[in-house]
mmCIF file of C-alpha atoms in Angstrom:
data_model
loop_
_atom_site.group_PDB
_atom_site.id
_atom_site.type_symbol
_atom_site.label_atom_id
_atom_site.label_comp_id
_atom_site.label_asym_id
_atom_site.label_seq_id
_atom_site.Cartn_x
_atom_site.Cartn_y
_atom_site.Cartn_z
ATOM 1 C CA UNK Z 155 42.800 7.833 30.885
ATOM 2 C CA UNK Z 156 41.247 4.591 31.730
ATOM 3 C CA UNK Z 157 37.759 3.892 32.289
ATOM 4 C CA UNK Z 158 35.830 0.327 32.889
ATOM 5 C CA UNK Z 159 32.477 -0.460 31.401
ATOM 6 C CA UNK Z 160 30.304 -3.791 31.583
ATOM 7 C CA UNK Z 161 29.361 -4.225 27.811
ATOM 8 C CA UNK Z 162 27.048 -7.286 28.421
ATOM 9 C CA UNK Z 163 24.284 -7.678 30.873
ATOM 10 C CA UNK Z 164 24.553 -9.913 33.644
ATOM 11 C CA UNK Z 165 21.076 -11.737 32.159
ATOM 12 C CA UNK Z 166 22.543 -13.457 29.192
ATOM 13 C CA UNK Z 167 24.184 -15.409 31.402
ATOM 14 C CA UNK Z 168 22.313 -18.286 32.404
ATOM 15 C CA UNK Z 169 22.363 -19.033 36.261
ATOM 16 C CA UNK Z 170 24.123 -15.751 37.255
ATOM 17 C CA UNK Z 171 22.141 -13.869 39.847
ATOM 18 C CA UNK Z 172 24.820 -11.958 41.611
ATOM 19 C CA UNK Z 173 26.061 -9.050 40.705
ATOM 20 C CA UNK Z 174 29.826 -7.997 40.473
ATOM 21 C CA UNK Z 175 30.280 -6.080 43.167
ATOM 22 C CA UNK Z 176 33.502 -4.302 41.908
ATOM 23 C CA UNK Z 177 32.943 -2.901 38.910
ATOM 24 C CA UNK Z 178 30.109 -0.311 37.937
ATOM 25 C CA UNK Z 179 27.535 -1.351 35.129
ATOM 26 C CA UNK Z 180 26.959 0.463 32.394
ATOM 27 C CA UNK Z 181 24.848 -0.048 28.975
ATOM 28 C CA UNK Z 182 26.679 1.646 26.092
ATOM 29 C CA UNK Z 183 24.234 1.826 23.207
ATOM 30 C CA UNK Z 184 23.872 3.471 19.986
ATOM 31 C CA UNK Z 185 19.956 4.848 19.408
ATOM 32 C CA UNK Z 186 18.863 1.639 17.116
ATOM 33 C CA UNK Z 187 20.029 -0.469 20.383
ATOM 34 C CA UNK Z 188 23.369 -1.973 19.362
ATOM 35 C CA UNK Z 189 26.268 -2.041 21.497
ATOM 36 C CA UNK Z 190 29.335 0.387 21.057
ATOM 37 C CA UNK Z 191 31.821 -2.135 20.241
ATOM 38 C CA UNK Z 192 34.055 -2.861 16.804
ATOM 39 C CA UNK Z 193 35.329 -6.319 16.659
ATOM 40 C CA UNK Z 194 35.620 -6.749 19.956
ATOM 41 C CA UNK Z 195 35.249 -10.822 21.373
ATOM 42 C CA UNK Z 196 34.647 -11.976 24.998
ATOM 43 C CA UNK Z 197 35.716 -15.254 26.534
ATOM 44 C CA UNK Z 198 34.197 -16.353 29.464
ATOM 45 C CA UNK Z 199 34.145 -19.618 30.016
ATOM 46 C CA UNK Z 200 31.642 -21.459 28.089
ATOM 47 C CA UNK Z 201 29.958 -17.866 26.548
ATOM 48 C CA UNK Z 202 31.424 -16.210 23.947
ATOM 49 C CA UNK Z 203 29.611 -12.849 22.799
ATOM 50 C CA UNK Z 204 30.870 -10.675 19.873
ATOM 51 C CA UNK Z 205 30.058 -6.705 19.458
ATOM 52 C CA UNK Z 206 30.034 -5.040 16.278
ATOM 53 C CA UNK Z 207 29.186 -1.561 14.394
ATOM 54 C CA UNK Z 208 30.930 1.045 15.766
ATOM 55 C CA UNK Z 209 33.567 2.861 14.627
ATOM 56 C CA UNK Z 210 35.028 4.926 17.313
ATOM 57 C CA UNK Z 211 36.117 2.824 20.573
ATOM 58 C CA UNK Z 212 38.347 -0.023 19.361
ATOM 59 C CA UNK Z 213 38.613 -1.188 23.142
ATOM 60 C CA UNK Z 214 40.414 -4.981 24.568
ATOM 61 C CA UNK Z 215 37.747 -6.975 26.590
ATOM 62 C CA UNK Z 216 38.723 -9.180 29.477
ATOM 63 C CA UNK Z 217 36.990 -11.442 31.663
ATOM 64 C CA UNK Z 218 37.004 -11.068 35.524
ATOM 65 C CA UNK Z 219 35.967 -14.473 37.491
ATOM 66 C CA UNK Z 220 33.538 -13.695 40.324
ATOM 67 C CA UNK Z 221 34.976 -15.893 42.876
ATOM 68 C CA UNK Z 222 32.100 -15.241 44.993
ATOM 69 C CA UNK Z 223 29.356 -16.992 43.698
ATOM 70 C CA UNK Z 224 31.098 -18.972 40.988
ATOM 71 C CA UNK Z 225 29.180 -17.709 37.908
ATOM 72 C CA UNK Z 226 30.900 -17.510 34.710
ATOM 73 C CA UNK Z 227 33.049 -14.441 34.622
ATOM 74 C CA UNK Z 228 31.571 -10.726 33.339
ATOM 75 C CA UNK Z 229 32.857 -8.916 30.530
ATOM 76 C CA UNK Z 230 34.752 -5.672 31.421
ATOM 77 C CA UNK Z 231 35.978 -3.105 28.519
ATOM 78 C CA UNK Z 232 39.757 -1.014 28.920
ATOM 79 C CA UNK Z 233 39.069 1.692 27.477
ATOM 80 C CA UNK Z 234 41.472 4.159 26.252
ATOM 81 C CA UNK Z 235 39.023 7.506 26.009
ATOM 82 C CA UNK Z 236 39.841 10.245 23.432
ATOM 83 C CA UNK Z 237 41.997 13.025 24.446
ATOM 84 C CA UNK Z 238 42.028 15.395 21.858
ATOM 85 C CA UNK Z 239 39.622 18.062 23.464
ATOM 86 C CA UNK Z 240 41.542 18.301 26.649
ATOM 87 C CA UNK Z 241 43.209 21.283 27.450
ATOM 88 C CA UNK Z 242 47.345 20.925 26.107
ATOM 89 C CA UNK Z 243 49.689 21.361 29.250
ATOM 90 C CA UNK Z 244 51.049 24.530 28.677
ATOM 91 C CA UNK Z 245 47.115 25.779 29.175
ATOM 92 C CA UNK Z 246 46.801 24.118 31.895
ATOM 93 C CA UNK Z 247 50.230 25.185 33.700
ATOM 94 C CA UNK Z 248 49.530 28.639 32.884
ATOM 95 C CA UNK Z 249 45.531 28.961 34.065
ATOM 96 C CA UNK Z 250 47.679 27.317 37.258
ATOM 97 C CA UNK Z 251 49.965 30.315 37.505
ATOM 98 C CA UNK Z 252 47.416 33.142 36.886
ATOM 99 C CA UNK Z 253 44.613 31.672 39.068
ATOM 100 C CA UNK Z 254 43.202 34.085 41.951
ATOM 101 C CA UNK Z 255 44.208 33.443 45.220
ATOM 102 C CA UNK Z 256 42.216 31.869 47.469
ATOM 103 C CA UNK Z 257 41.718 34.693 49.452
ATOM 104 C CA UNK Z 258 40.596 36.802 46.609
ATOM 105 C CA UNK Z 259 37.870 34.637 46.194
ATOM 106 C CA UNK Z 260 36.899 34.627 49.793
ATOM 107 C CA UNK Z 261 36.934 38.626 50.000
ATOM 108 C CA UNK Z 262 34.817 38.349 47.175
ATOM 109 C CA UNK Z 263 32.315 35.650 48.988
ATOM 110 C CA UNK Z 264 32.600 37.999 51.966
ATOM 111 C CA UNK Z 265 30.971 41.317 49.934
ATOM 112 C CA UNK Z 266 28.242 38.956 48.452
ATOM 113 C CA UNK Z 267 27.222 37.823 51.659
ATOM 114 C CA UNK Z 268 26.918 41.100 53.601
ATOM 115 C CA UNK Z 269 25.223 42.109 50.170
ATOM 116 C CA UNK Z 270 22.546 39.461 50.838
ATOM 117 C CA UNK Z 271 22.328 39.911 54.626
ATOM 118 C CA UNK Z 272 21.442 43.828 54.191
ATOM 119 C CA UNK Z 273 18.534 42.012 51.439
ATOM 120 C CA UNK Z 274 17.581 40.100 53.826
ATOM 121 C CA UNK Z 275 17.045 42.390 56.535
ATOM 122 C CA UNK Z 276 15.170 44.988 54.166
ATOM 123 C CA UNK Z 277 12.874 42.617 53.283
ATOM 124 C CA UNK Z 278 12.448 41.133 56.959
ATOM 125 C CA UNK Z 279 13.264 37.800 56.044
ATOM 126 C CA UNK Z 280 15.029 37.428 59.642
ATOM 127 C CA UNK Z 281 14.624 34.295 62.306
ATOM 128 C CA UNK Z 282 14.140 36.414 65.851
ATOM 129 C CA UNK Z 283 14.284 33.139 67.523
ATOM 130 C CA UNK Z 284 17.500 32.299 66.404
ATOM 131 C CA UNK Z 285 18.254 36.160 66.476
ATOM 132 C CA UNK Z 286 17.591 35.939 70.365
ATOM 133 C CA UNK Z 287 19.369 33.591 70.925
ATOM 134 C CA UNK Z 288 22.977 35.142 69.247
ATOM 135 C CA UNK Z 289 21.712 38.070 71.273
ATOM 136 C CA UNK Z 290 22.198 36.301 74.504
ATOM 137 C CA UNK Z 291 25.369 34.437 73.344
ATOM 138 C CA UNK Z 292 27.278 37.307 72.257
ATOM 139 C CA UNK Z 293 25.769 39.964 74.740
ATOM 140 C CA UNK Z 294 25.376 38.832 78.413
ATOM 141 C CA UNK Z 295 28.146 36.189 78.076
ATOM 142 C CA UNK Z 296 30.884 38.388 76.649
ATOM 143 C CA UNK Z 297 30.308 41.503 79.430
ATOM 144 C CA UNK Z 298 32.867 40.166 81.524
ATOM 145 C CA UNK Z 299 35.293 39.478 79.696
ATOM 146 C CA UNK Z 300 35.187 43.054 77.899
ATOM 147 C CA UNK Z 301 34.888 44.782 81.287
ATOM 148 C CA UNK Z 302 37.762 43.283 82.444
ATOM 149 C CA UNK Z 303 39.623 43.940 79.687
ATOM 150 C CA UNK Z 304 38.685 47.451 79.261
ATOM 151 C CA UNK Z 305 39.880 47.904 83.187
ATOM 152 C CA UNK Z 306 43.106 47.107 82.528
ATOM 153 C CA UNK Z 307 44.063 48.895 79.671
ATOM 154 C CA UNK Z 308 42.307 51.852 81.203
ATOM 155 C CA UNK Z 309 44.678 51.618 84.370
ATOM 156 C CA UNK Z 310 47.564 50.560 81.455
ATOM 157 C CA UNK Z 311 46.498 54.293 79.828
ATOM 158 C CA UNK Z 312 46.788 55.900 82.781
ATOM 159 C CA UNK Z 313 50.023 55.098 84.053
ATOM 160 C CA UNK Z 314 51.667 56.687 80.374
ATOM 161 C CA UNK Z 315 49.429 59.508 80.414
ATOM 162 C CA UNK Z 316 48.986 60.977 84.090
ATOM 163 C CA UNK Z 317 52.471 60.528 84.748
ATOM 164 C CA UNK Z 318 53.734 62.907 82.332
ATOM 165 C CA UNK Z 319 51.036 65.527 82.195
ATOM 166 C CA UNK Z 320 51.503 66.011 86.189
ATOM 167 C CA UNK Z 321 54.835 66.514 85.597
ATOM 168 C CA UNK Z 322 54.112 69.800 83.178
ATOM 169 C CA UNK Z 323 51.399 70.767 85.823
ATOM 170 C CA UNK Z 324 48.461 69.464 83.547
ATOM 171 C CA UNK Z 325 46.257 67.764 85.663
ATOM 172 C CA UNK Z 326 42.836 69.376 85.092
ATOM 173 C CA UNK Z 327 43.368 67.842 81.250
ATOM 174 C CA UNK Z 328 43.857 64.216 82.169
ATOM 175 C CA UNK Z 329 40.311 63.866 82.301
ATOM 176 C CA UNK Z 330 39.292 65.131 78.856
ATOM 177 C CA UNK Z 331 42.394 63.347 77.571
ATOM 178 C CA UNK Z 332 41.595 59.754 78.917
ATOM 179 C CA UNK Z 333 37.745 60.876 78.122
ATOM 180 C CA UNK Z 334 38.476 61.423 74.759
ATOM 181 C CA UNK Z 335 41.117 58.407 73.720
ATOM 182 C CA UNK Z 336 38.701 55.855 75.483
ATOM 183 C CA UNK Z 337 35.267 57.390 73.665
ATOM 184 C CA UNK Z 338 36.726 57.962 69.931
ATOM 185 C CA UNK Z 339 39.129 54.814 69.569
ATOM 186 C CA UNK Z 340 40.026 52.243 72.470
ATOM 187 C CA UNK Z 341 36.133 51.488 74.148
ATOM 188 C CA UNK Z 342 35.094 50.772 70.168
ATOM 189 C CA UNK Z 343 38.418 48.965 68.892
ATOM 190 C CA UNK Z 344 39.125 47.432 72.176
ATOM 191 C CA UNK Z 345 35.882 45.740 72.461
ATOM 192 C CA UNK Z 346 35.791 44.552 69.158
ATOM 193 C CA UNK Z 347 38.938 42.726 69.263
ATOM 194 C CA UNK Z 348 37.695 40.733 72.304
ATOM 195 C CA UNK Z 349 34.356 39.590 70.534
ATOM 196 C CA UNK Z 350 36.443 38.934 67.239
ATOM 197 C CA UNK Z 351 38.728 36.811 69.304
ATOM 198 C CA UNK Z 352 35.588 35.146 71.320
ATOM 199 C CA UNK Z 353 32.240 35.300 69.228
ATOM 200 C CA UNK Z 354 33.875 35.661 65.720
ATOM 201 C CA UNK Z 355 35.868 32.354 66.422
ATOM 202 C CA UNK Z 356 33.149 30.623 67.652
ATOM 203 C CA UNK Z 357 30.978 31.616 64.261
ATOM 204 C CA UNK Z 358 33.726 30.526 61.707
ATOM 205 C CA UNK Z 359 34.145 27.114 63.769
ATOM 206 C CA UNK Z 360 30.836 26.064 64.057
ATOM 207 C CA UNK Z 361 30.109 26.806 60.384
ATOM 208 C CA UNK Z 362 32.640 25.288 59.048
ATOM 209 C CA UNK Z 363 31.705 22.170 61.213
ATOM 210 C CA UNK Z 364 28.109 22.384 59.383
ATOM 211 C CA UNK Z 365 29.811 22.650 56.477
ATOM 212 C CA UNK Z 366 32.408 20.068 56.068
ATOM 213 C CA UNK Z 367 29.669 17.682 57.931
ATOM 214 C CA UNK Z 368 27.083 18.584 55.127
ATOM 215 C CA UNK Z 369 24.494 20.130 57.617
ATOM 216 C CA UNK Z 370 24.269 23.468 55.474
ATOM 217 C CA UNK Z 371 23.049 21.192 52.131
ATOM 218 C CA UNK Z 372 20.673 19.345 54.676
ATOM 219 C CA UNK Z 373 18.720 23.104 55.339
ATOM 220 C CA UNK Z 374 18.794 23.465 51.575
ATOM 221 C CA UNK Z 375 16.514 20.109 51.050
ATOM 222 C CA UNK Z 376 14.312 20.887 54.286
ATOM 223 C CA UNK Z 377 13.708 24.199 52.492
ATOM 224 C CA UNK Z 378 15.076 26.627 54.418
ATOM 225 C CA UNK Z 379 18.275 29.487 53.172
ATOM 226 C CA UNK Z 380 21.419 28.946 55.582
ATOM 227 C CA UNK Z 381 21.931 32.418 54.899
ATOM 228 C CA UNK Z 382 18.731 33.890 56.608
ATOM 229 C CA UNK Z 383 18.845 30.657 59.193
ATOM 230 C CA UNK Z 384 22.096 31.136 60.262
ATOM 231 C CA UNK Z 385 24.197 34.070 59.124
ATOM 232 C CA UNK Z 386 21.493 37.027 59.587
ATOM 233 C CA UNK Z 387 21.144 36.411 63.296
ATOM 234 C CA UNK Z 388 24.719 36.330 64.198
ATOM 235 C CA UNK Z 389 25.256 39.606 61.912
ATOM 236 C CA UNK Z 390 22.207 41.130 63.383
ATOM 237 C CA UNK Z 391 23.102 39.901 67.075
ATOM 238 C CA UNK Z 392 26.622 41.414 67.006
ATOM 239 C CA UNK Z 393 25.485 44.728 65.227
ATOM 240 C CA UNK Z 394 23.229 45.227 68.565
ATOM 241 C CA UNK Z 395 25.613 43.816 71.285
ATOM 242 C CA UNK Z 396 28.522 45.591 70.065
ATOM 243 C CA UNK Z 397 27.590 49.013 70.696
ATOM 244 C CA UNK Z 398 26.046 48.497 74.209
ATOM 245 C CA UNK Z 399 29.409 46.579 74.947
ATOM 246 C CA UNK Z 400 31.468 49.340 74.207
ATOM 247 C CA UNK Z 401 29.581 51.553 76.027
ATOM 248 C CA UNK Z 402 29.631 49.494 79.053
ATOM 249 C CA UNK Z 403 33.456 49.522 78.417
ATOM 250 C CA UNK Z 404 34.089 53.320 78.050
ATOM 251 C CA UNK Z 405 32.427 53.684 81.724
ATOM 252 C CA UNK Z 406 34.263 51.074 83.474
ATOM 253 C CA UNK Z 407 37.597 52.047 81.508
ATOM 254 C CA UNK Z 408 37.028 55.589 82.290
ATOM 255 C CA UNK Z 409 36.089 54.972 86.012
ATOM 256 C CA UNK Z 410 39.196 52.531 86.703
ATOM 257 C CA UNK Z 411 41.517 55.462 85.341
ATOM 258 C CA UNK Z 412 40.257 57.897 87.237
ATOM 259 C CA UNK Z 413 40.442 55.529 90.764
ATOM 260 C CA UNK Z 414 43.623 54.564 89.467
ATOM 261 C CA UNK Z 415 44.912 58.208 89.206
ATOM 262 C CA UNK Z 416 43.710 59.947 92.235
ATOM 263 C CA UNK Z 417 45.154 56.856 94.166
ATOM 264 C CA UNK Z 418 49.003 56.285 92.620
ATOM 265 C CA UNK Z 419 48.994 59.917 91.479
ATOM 266 C CA UNK Z 420 47.012 62.257 93.769
ATOM 267 C CA UNK Z 421 44.785 63.610 90.679
ATOM 268 C CA UNK Z 422 41.208 64.120 92.136
ATOM 269 C CA UNK Z 423 38.487 62.161 91.056
ATOM 270 C CA UNK Z 424 36.437 64.642 90.796
ATOM 271 C CA UNK Z 425 39.016 67.108 88.820
ATOM 272 C CA UNK Z 426 39.235 64.121 86.317
ATOM 273 C CA UNK Z 427 35.153 63.949 86.202
ATOM 274 C CA UNK Z 428 34.930 67.182 85.393
ATOM 275 C CA UNK Z 429 37.416 67.841 82.713
ATOM 276 C CA UNK Z 430 35.936 64.911 80.833
ATOM 277 C CA UNK Z 431 32.699 66.570 80.902
ATOM 278 C CA UNK Z 432 34.180 69.951 79.622
ATOM 279 C CA UNK Z 433 35.951 67.858 76.629
ATOM 280 C CA UNK Z 434 33.340 65.414 75.718
ATOM 281 C CA UNK Z 435 30.696 66.274 72.994
ATOM 282 C CA UNK Z 436 27.821 64.092 71.805
ATOM 283 C CA UNK Z 437 29.225 63.217 68.553
ATOM 284 C CA UNK Z 438 31.919 61.947 70.311
ATOM 285 C CA UNK Z 439 29.325 58.826 72.013
ATOM 286 C CA UNK Z 440 27.845 58.825 68.892
ATOM 287 C CA UNK Z 441 31.170 58.299 66.574
ATOM 288 C CA UNK Z 442 32.141 55.460 68.847
ATOM 289 C CA UNK Z 443 28.606 53.729 68.451
ATOM 290 C CA UNK Z 444 28.991 53.967 64.687
ATOM 291 C CA UNK Z 445 32.673 52.358 64.899
ATOM 292 C CA UNK Z 446 30.864 49.534 66.989
ATOM 293 C CA UNK Z 447 28.565 48.705 64.511
ATOM 294 C CA UNK Z 448 30.708 48.849 61.990
ATOM 295 C CA UNK Z 449 32.963 46.623 63.556
ATOM 296 C CA UNK Z 450 30.254 44.119 64.517
ATOM 297 C CA UNK Z 451 29.236 43.649 61.017
ATOM 298 C CA UNK Z 452 32.596 43.338 59.547
ATOM 299 C CA UNK Z 453 33.231 40.629 62.546
ATOM 300 C CA UNK Z 454 29.886 38.265 61.762
ATOM 301 C CA UNK Z 455 29.995 38.831 58.132
ATOM 302 C CA UNK Z 456 33.528 38.119 57.640
ATOM 303 C CA UNK Z 457 33.319 35.208 60.258
ATOM 304 C CA UNK Z 458 30.530 33.561 58.778
ATOM 305 C CA UNK Z 459 31.649 33.872 54.983
ATOM 306 C CA UNK Z 460 35.105 32.163 56.222
ATOM 307 C CA UNK Z 461 32.730 29.168 57.740
ATOM 308 C CA UNK Z 462 30.390 28.519 54.898
ATOM 309 C CA UNK Z 463 33.479 28.433 52.358
ATOM 310 C CA UNK Z 464 35.604 25.873 54.673
ATOM 311 C CA UNK Z 465 37.131 23.025 52.618
ATOM 312 C CA UNK Z 466 39.035 19.817 54.032
ATOM 313 C CA UNK Z 467 37.655 18.544 57.266
ATOM 314 C CA UNK Z 468 38.339 19.481 60.841
ATOM 315 C CA UNK Z 469 42.116 20.745 59.391
ATOM 316 C CA UNK Z 470 40.157 23.252 57.045
ATOM 317 C CA UNK Z 471 37.727 24.282 60.304
ATOM 318 C CA UNK Z 472 41.013 24.900 62.303
ATOM 319 C CA UNK Z 473 42.567 26.846 59.333
ATOM 320 C CA UNK Z 474 39.017 28.580 58.281
ATOM 321 C CA UNK Z 475 38.943 29.630 62.557
ATOM 322 C CA UNK Z 476 42.632 31.484 62.659
ATOM 323 C CA UNK Z 477 41.780 33.234 59.209
ATOM 324 C CA UNK Z 478 38.839 34.287 60.437
ATOM 325 C CA UNK Z 479 40.003 35.910 63.392
ATOM 326 C CA UNK Z 480 43.170 37.481 61.596
ATOM 327 C CA UNK Z 481 41.278 38.915 58.788
ATOM 328 C CA UNK Z 482 38.474 40.486 60.879
ATOM 329 C CA UNK Z 483 40.984 41.971 63.040
ATOM 330 C CA UNK Z 484 42.876 43.455 59.781
ATOM 331 C CA UNK Z 485 39.901 44.749 58.693
ATOM 332 C CA UNK Z 486 38.395 46.366 62.162
ATOM 333 C CA UNK Z 487 41.860 48.389 62.278
ATOM 334 C CA UNK Z 488 41.001 49.558 58.363
ATOM 335 C CA UNK Z 489 38.056 50.897 58.913
ATOM 336 C CA UNK Z 490 38.215 51.853 61.842
ATOM 337 C CA UNK Z 491 41.077 54.876 60.159
ATOM 338 C CA UNK Z 492 38.980 55.086 57.378
ATOM 339 C CA UNK Z 493 36.013 56.532 59.828
ATOM 340 C CA UNK Z 494 38.647 58.150 61.843
ATOM 341 C CA UNK Z 495 39.269 60.273 58.979
ATOM 342 C CA UNK Z 496 35.726 60.730 58.040
ATOM 343 C CA UNK Z 497 34.499 61.787 61.539
ATOM 344 C CA UNK Z 498 37.292 64.020 62.526
ATOM 345 C CA UNK Z 499 38.112 66.471 60.087
ATOM 346 C CA UNK Z 500 40.184 69.335 60.910
ATOM 347 C CA UNK Z 501 41.892 71.208 63.670
ATOM 348 C CA UNK Z 502 39.686 70.178 66.925
ATOM 349 C CA UNK Z 503 38.747 72.334 69.875
ATOM 350 C CA UNK Z 504 38.053 70.014 72.615
ATOM 351 C CA UNK Z 505 40.555 70.626 74.883
ATOM 352 C CA UNK Z 506 40.655 75.016 74.485
ATOM 353 C CA UNK Z 507 38.539 74.930 77.684
ATOM 354 C CA UNK Z 508 41.111 73.077 79.689
#
């Protein structure tokens, strides 16, 4: 390892008024004020300097001519630093081989960030103005794409089921199956996928850009915690908006399915709605709301965590955005399976009255 030290101060050269721009000026002295050097000589034009009385360094000294102002050269030491305490190459290879992957650290950061958000919400440390802005961004601006997606998924799902049920003469069970499928599974999952693609990517890209441009550091300097100001409002807005969007998607999906079944397969809308009413329980709607809240928290926390841990400039922002959406979707599917196992155990009786 080679470092540069300016051993002789500029003031010792008569007539020198401009500093050397290409070297870092450091003064290396002992406790009594003498300079760290051993038997070293400096020759700079008409100037000769000698430095003694140190037993650690033995560094060659050479002069660099300052061509900008025509002043005498300065003294620079090319020092070979003692590296006896540096890790051995084998140890460095072992540490790099067994170092945890980046996704493990980011996974831990997600858990830590989730804990910080929960603590701040319980303490009431919420920026309500930012929260209202994020509510408008997540909720009303996502209604159109969510409803359109739910309508077409519902009609595609209806085509697959109604044609088989009508062949078996189970027309009265069509509405019940559609209602249960939409309330328990399709509506919360489809809504979460749309929000993850639209809102989660926006959160990750926005916070990632703020991180690489050091805007989050500016917030800390100004006395604002980035978790309070940036993350918590987004988590609250997503957890509040997603259940409402899920309920709207359930209504539109079931309505589009009933209209398609009536117009194409001849199954009356009244029959579909009556069977849906018989099969649905209040817990089916409540479970959909709980699922959507959990999914909303996953989307917001994962996206914000991936954003605030972004490195590498514009390329890092793009990678974090893509990774945030992918990880959010994987976590949504895992959480959906876990919640379904907890909410719906044992034999079902929703279709016994059909």
